[in-house]
mmCIF file of C-alpha atoms in Angstrom:
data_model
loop_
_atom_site.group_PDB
_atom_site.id
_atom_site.type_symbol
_atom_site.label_atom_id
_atom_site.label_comp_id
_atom_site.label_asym_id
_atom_site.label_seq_id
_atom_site.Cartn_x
_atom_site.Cartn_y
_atom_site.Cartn_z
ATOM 1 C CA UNK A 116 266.957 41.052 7.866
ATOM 2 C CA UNK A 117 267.726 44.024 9.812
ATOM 3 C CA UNK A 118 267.636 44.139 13.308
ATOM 4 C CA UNK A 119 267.794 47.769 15.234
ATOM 5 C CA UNK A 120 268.607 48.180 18.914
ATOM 6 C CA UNK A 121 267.418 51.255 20.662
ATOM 7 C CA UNK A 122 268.752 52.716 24.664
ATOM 8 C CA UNK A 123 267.744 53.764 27.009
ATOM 9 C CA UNK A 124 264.050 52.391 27.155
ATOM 10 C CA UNK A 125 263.592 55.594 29.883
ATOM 11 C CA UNK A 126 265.025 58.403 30.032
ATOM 12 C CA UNK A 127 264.151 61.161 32.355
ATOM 13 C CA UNK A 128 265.729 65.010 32.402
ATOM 14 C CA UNK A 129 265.456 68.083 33.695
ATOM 15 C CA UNK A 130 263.936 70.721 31.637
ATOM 16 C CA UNK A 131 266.845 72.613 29.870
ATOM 17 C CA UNK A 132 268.901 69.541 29.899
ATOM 18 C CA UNK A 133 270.116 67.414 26.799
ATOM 19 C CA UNK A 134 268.696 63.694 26.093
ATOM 20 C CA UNK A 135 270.593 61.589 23.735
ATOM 21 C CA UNK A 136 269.167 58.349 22.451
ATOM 22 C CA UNK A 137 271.508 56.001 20.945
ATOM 23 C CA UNK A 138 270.571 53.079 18.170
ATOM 24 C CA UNK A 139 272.675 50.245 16.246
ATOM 25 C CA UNK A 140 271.362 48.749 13.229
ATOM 26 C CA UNK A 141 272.779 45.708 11.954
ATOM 27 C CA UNK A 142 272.397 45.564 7.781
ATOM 28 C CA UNK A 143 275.426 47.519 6.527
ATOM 29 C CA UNK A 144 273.360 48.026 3.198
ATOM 30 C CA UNK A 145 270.643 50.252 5.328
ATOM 31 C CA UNK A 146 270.854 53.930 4.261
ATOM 32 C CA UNK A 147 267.938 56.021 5.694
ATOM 33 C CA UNK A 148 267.260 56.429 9.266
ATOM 34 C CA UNK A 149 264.639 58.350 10.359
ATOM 35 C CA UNK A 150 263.588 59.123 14.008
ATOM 36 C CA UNK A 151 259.557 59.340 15.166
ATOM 37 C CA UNK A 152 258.081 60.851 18.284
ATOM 38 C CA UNK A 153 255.113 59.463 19.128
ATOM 39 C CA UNK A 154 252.840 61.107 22.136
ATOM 40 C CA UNK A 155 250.109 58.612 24.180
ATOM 41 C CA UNK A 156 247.686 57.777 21.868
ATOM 42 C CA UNK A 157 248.373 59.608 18.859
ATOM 43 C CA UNK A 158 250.433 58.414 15.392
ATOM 44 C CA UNK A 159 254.257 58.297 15.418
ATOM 45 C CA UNK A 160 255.555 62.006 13.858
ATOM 46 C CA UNK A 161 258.464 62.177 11.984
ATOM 47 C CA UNK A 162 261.195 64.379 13.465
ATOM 48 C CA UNK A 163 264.624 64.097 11.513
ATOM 49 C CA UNK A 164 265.716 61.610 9.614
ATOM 50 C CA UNK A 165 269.828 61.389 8.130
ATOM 51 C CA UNK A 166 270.823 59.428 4.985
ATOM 52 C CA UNK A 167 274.029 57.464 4.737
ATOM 53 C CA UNK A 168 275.834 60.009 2.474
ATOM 54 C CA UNK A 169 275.619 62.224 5.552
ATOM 55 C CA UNK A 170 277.000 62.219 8.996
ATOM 56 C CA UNK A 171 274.959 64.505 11.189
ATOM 57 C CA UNK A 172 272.182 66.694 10.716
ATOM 58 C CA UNK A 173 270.529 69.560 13.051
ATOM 59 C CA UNK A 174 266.645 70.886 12.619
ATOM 60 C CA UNK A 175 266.672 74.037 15.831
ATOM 61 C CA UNK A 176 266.538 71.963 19.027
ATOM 62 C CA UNK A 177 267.271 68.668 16.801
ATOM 63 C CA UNK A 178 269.962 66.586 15.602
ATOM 64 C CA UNK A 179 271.074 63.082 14.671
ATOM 65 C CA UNK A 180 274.689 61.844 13.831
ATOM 66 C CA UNK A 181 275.576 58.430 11.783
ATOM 67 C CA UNK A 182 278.648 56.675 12.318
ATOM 68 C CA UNK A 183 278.526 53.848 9.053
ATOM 69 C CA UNK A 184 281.274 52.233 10.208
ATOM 70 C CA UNK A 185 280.243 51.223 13.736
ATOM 71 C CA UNK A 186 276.398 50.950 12.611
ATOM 72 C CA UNK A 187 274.852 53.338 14.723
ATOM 73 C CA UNK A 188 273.272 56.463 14.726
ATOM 74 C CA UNK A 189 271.813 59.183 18.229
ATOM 75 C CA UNK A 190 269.308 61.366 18.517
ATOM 76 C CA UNK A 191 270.202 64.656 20.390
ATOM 77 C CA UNK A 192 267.738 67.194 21.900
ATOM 78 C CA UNK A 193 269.267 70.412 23.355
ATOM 79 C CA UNK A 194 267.120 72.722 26.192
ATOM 80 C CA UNK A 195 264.441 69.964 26.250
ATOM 81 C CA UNK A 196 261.212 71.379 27.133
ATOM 82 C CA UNK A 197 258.413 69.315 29.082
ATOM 83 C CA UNK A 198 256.114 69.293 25.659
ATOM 84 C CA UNK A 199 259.689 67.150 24.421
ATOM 85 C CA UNK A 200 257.933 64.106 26.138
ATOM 86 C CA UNK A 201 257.059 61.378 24.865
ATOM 87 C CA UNK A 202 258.133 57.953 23.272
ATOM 88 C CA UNK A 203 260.919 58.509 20.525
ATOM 89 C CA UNK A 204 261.388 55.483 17.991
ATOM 90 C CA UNK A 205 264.584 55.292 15.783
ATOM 91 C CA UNK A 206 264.503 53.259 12.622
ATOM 92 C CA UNK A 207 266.694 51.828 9.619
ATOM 93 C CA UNK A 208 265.318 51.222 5.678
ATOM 94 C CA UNK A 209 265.176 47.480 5.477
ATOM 95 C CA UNK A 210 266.912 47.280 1.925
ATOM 96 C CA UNK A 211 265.900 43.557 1.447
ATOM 97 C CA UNK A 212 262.143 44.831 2.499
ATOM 98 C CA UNK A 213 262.422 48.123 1.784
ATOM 99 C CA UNK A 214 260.105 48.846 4.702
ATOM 100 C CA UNK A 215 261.210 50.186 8.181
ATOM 101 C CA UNK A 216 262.732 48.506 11.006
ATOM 102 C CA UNK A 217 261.893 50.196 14.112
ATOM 103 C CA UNK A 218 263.730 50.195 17.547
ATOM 104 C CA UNK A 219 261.414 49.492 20.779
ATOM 105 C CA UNK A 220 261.668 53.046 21.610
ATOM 106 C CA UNK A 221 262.742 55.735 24.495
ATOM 107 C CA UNK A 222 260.339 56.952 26.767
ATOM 108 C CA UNK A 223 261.771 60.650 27.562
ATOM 109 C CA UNK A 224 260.261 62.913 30.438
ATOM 110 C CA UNK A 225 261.381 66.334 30.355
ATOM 111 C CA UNK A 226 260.639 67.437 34.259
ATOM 112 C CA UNK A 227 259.532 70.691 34.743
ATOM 113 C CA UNK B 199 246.864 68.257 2.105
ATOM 114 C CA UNK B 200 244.809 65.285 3.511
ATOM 115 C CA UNK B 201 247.514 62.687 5.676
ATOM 116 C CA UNK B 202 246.992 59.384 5.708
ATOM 117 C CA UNK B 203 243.600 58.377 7.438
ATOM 118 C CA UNK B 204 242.390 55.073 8.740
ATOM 119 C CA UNK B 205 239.003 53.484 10.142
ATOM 120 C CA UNK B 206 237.262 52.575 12.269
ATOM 121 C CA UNK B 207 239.315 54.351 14.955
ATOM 122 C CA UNK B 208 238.471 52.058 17.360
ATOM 123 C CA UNK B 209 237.480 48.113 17.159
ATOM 124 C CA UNK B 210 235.892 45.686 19.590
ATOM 125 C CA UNK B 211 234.888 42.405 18.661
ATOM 126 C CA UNK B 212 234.606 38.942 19.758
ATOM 127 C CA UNK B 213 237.121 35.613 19.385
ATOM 128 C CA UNK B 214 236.750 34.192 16.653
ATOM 129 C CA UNK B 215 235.105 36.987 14.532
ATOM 130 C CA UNK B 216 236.718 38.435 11.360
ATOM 131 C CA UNK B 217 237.557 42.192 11.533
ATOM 132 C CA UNK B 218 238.305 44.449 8.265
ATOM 133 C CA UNK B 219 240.439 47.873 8.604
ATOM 134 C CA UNK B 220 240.544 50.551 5.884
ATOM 135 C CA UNK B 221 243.677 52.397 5.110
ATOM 136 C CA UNK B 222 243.398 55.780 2.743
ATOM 137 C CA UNK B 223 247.054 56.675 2.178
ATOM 138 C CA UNK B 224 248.383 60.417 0.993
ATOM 139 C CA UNK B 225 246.942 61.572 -2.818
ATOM 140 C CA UNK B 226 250.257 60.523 -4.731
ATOM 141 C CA UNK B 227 251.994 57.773 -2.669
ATOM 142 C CA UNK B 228 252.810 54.396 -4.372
ATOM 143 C CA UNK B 229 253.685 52.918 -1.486
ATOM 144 C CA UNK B 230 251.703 51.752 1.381
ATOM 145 C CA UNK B 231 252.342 50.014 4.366
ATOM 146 C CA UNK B 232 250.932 47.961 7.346
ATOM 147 C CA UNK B 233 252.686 47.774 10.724
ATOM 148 C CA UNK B 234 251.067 46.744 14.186
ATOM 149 C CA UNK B 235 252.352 48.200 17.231
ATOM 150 C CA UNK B 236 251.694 46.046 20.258
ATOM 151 C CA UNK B 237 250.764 47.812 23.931
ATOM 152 C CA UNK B 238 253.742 49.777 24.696
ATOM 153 C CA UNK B 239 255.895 48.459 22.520
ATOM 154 C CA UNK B 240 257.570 49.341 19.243
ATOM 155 C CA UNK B 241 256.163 48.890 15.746
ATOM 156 C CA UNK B 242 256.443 45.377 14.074
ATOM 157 C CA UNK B 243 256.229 45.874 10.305
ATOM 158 C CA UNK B 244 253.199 43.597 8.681
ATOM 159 C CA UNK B 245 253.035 44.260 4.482
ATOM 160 C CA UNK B 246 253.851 47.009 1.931
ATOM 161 C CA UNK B 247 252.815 47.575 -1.301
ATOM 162 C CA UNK B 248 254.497 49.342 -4.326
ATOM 163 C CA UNK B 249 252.314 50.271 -7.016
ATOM 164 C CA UNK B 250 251.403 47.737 -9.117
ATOM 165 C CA UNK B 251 254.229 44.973 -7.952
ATOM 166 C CA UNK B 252 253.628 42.337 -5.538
ATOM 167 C CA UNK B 253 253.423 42.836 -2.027
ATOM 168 C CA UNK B 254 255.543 42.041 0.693
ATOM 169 C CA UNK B 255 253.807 39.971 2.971
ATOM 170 C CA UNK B 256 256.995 38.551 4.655
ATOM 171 C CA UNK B 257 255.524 40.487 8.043
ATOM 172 C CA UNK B 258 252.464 38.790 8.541
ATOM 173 C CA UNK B 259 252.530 36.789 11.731
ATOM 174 C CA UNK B 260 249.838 34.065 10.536
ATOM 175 C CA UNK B 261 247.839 32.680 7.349
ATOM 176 C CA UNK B 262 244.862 34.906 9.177
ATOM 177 C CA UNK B 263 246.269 38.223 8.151
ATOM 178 C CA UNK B 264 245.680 39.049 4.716
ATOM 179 C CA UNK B 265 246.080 42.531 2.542
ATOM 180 C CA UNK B 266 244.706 44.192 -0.234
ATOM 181 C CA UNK B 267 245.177 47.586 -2.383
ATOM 182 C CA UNK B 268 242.804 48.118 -4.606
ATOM 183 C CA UNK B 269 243.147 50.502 -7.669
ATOM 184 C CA UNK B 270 246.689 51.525 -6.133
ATOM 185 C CA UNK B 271 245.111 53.642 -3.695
ATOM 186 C CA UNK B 272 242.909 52.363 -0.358
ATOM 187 C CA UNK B 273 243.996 49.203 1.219
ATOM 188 C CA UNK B 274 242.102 46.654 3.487
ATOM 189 C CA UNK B 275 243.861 44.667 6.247
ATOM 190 C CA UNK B 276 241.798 41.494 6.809
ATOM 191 C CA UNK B 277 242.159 39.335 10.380
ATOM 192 C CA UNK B 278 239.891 36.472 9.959
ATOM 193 C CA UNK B 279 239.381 34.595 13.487
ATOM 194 C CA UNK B 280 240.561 36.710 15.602
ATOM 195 C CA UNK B 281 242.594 35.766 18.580
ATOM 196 C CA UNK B 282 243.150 37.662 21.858
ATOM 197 C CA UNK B 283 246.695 38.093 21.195
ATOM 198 C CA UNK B 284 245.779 40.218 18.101
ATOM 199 C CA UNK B 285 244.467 43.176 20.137
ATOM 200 C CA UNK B 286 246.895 46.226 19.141
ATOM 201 C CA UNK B 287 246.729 49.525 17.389
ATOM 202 C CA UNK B 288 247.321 48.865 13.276
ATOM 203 C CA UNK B 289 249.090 51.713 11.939
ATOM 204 C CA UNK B 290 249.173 52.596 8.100
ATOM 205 C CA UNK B 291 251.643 54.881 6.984
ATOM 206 C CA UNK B 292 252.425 55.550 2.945
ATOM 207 C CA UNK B 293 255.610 57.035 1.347
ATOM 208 C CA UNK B 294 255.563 58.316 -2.508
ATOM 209 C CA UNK B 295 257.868 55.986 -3.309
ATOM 210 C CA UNK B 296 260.712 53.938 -2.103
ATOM 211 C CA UNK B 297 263.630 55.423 -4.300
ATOM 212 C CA UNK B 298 266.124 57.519 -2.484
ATOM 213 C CA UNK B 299 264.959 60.817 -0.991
ATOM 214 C CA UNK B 300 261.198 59.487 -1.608
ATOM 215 C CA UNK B 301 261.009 56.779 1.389
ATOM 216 C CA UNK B 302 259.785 59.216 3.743
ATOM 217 C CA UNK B 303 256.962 57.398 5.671
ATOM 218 C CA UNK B 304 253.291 59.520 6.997
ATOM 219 C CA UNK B 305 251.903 57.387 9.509
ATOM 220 C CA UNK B 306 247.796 57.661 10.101
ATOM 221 C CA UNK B 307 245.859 57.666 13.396
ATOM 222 C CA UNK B 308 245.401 53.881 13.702
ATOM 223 C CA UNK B 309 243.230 51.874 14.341
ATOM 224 C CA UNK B 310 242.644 50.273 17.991
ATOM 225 C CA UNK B 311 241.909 46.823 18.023
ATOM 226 C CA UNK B 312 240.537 45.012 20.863
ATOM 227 C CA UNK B 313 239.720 41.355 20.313
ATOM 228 C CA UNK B 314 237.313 39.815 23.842
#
């Protein structure tokens, strides 16, 4: 099955910085990968998510890129701001289970 | 619309006790899905369903676990003697389907589960 490796566990900025957190995959069949913020105590959001036919995407603040052949795929945040905190979870479509394997997730703290 | 709710929010109960928790995916969605995410850890995928086909149950960590989905809709996780070690927040989340461009998954609130 698929297995999906997530880094940094922490990550801490300045606010106005850029975070970037990076995730391999390991089933070369997976082809959606969506990323989830998650905030203490409440339900994982999604926040982008890229398809394989595609190699980066951007939503304002927000983008991911997919590299296929080397099996992984980053999150990017530009001018984080300190409401950008919070536990960010990458995942990859499990085509044998079709559900999601998720990564064990970045803890980002935008400081002020 | 309504997102995917759950209940009870919160769960205390005793070793040894069975526990039921309710799922009420997104109006629409065919499939549904368990995961169980551990104190501060990442999400560890339990069962799915897809419409009227069998479930996956190749996540479920013992013979104690059980799932249902009843009428396609609501589902029912099941723990029967609960052990300490299955204290964690069960998450539901529900897609409208698992074909390309419809695998997006909602997640609801969860439910809190702490086994004494």
């Amino acid at each position: 099955g698929e297995n999906v490796e997530q880094h940094p566990s922490t990550l801490s900025v300045q606010e106005g910085d850029s975070a970037v957190i990076k995730c391999t995959y390991s089933d070369s069949a997976s082809n959606y990968f969506p990323w989830y913020k998650q905030e203490l105590g409440k339900r994982p959001q999604l926040i982008i998510d890229i398809r394989s036919n595609v190699g980066e995407k951007k939503d304002q603040r927000i983008a991911v890129t997919l590299n296929k052949t080397a099996k992984h795929f980053s999150l990017h945040i530009t001018e984080t701001q300190p409401e950008d905190s919070a536990v960010y979870f990458c995942a990859a479509l499990d085509t044998g289970r079709r559900a999601l394997t998720f990564g064990s997730g970045t803890r980002l703290q935008v400081q002020p | 619309g309504a997102g995917v709710s759950q209940s009870p929010s919160n769960k205390v109960t005793e070793k040894g006790k069975d526990v039921e928790l309710r799922c009420d995916p997104i109006s629409g969605h065919t499939a549904l899905y368990w995961y169980r995410q551990s104190l501060g850890q990442g999400l560890e995928f339990l069962i799915y369903f897809q419409g009227n086909s069998a479930p996956d149950k190749s996540g479920l960590p013992s013979d104690r676990f059980s799932a249902e989905r009843t009428g396609g809709s609501v589902s029912t996780l099941t723990i029967q003697r609960t052990q300490q070690e299955d204290s964690a927040v069960y998450l539901c989340a529900s897609s409208l389907a698992l074909s390309r461009g419809l695998e997006t998954q909602y997640f609801g609130p969860g439910t809190r589960l702490l086994v004494l």
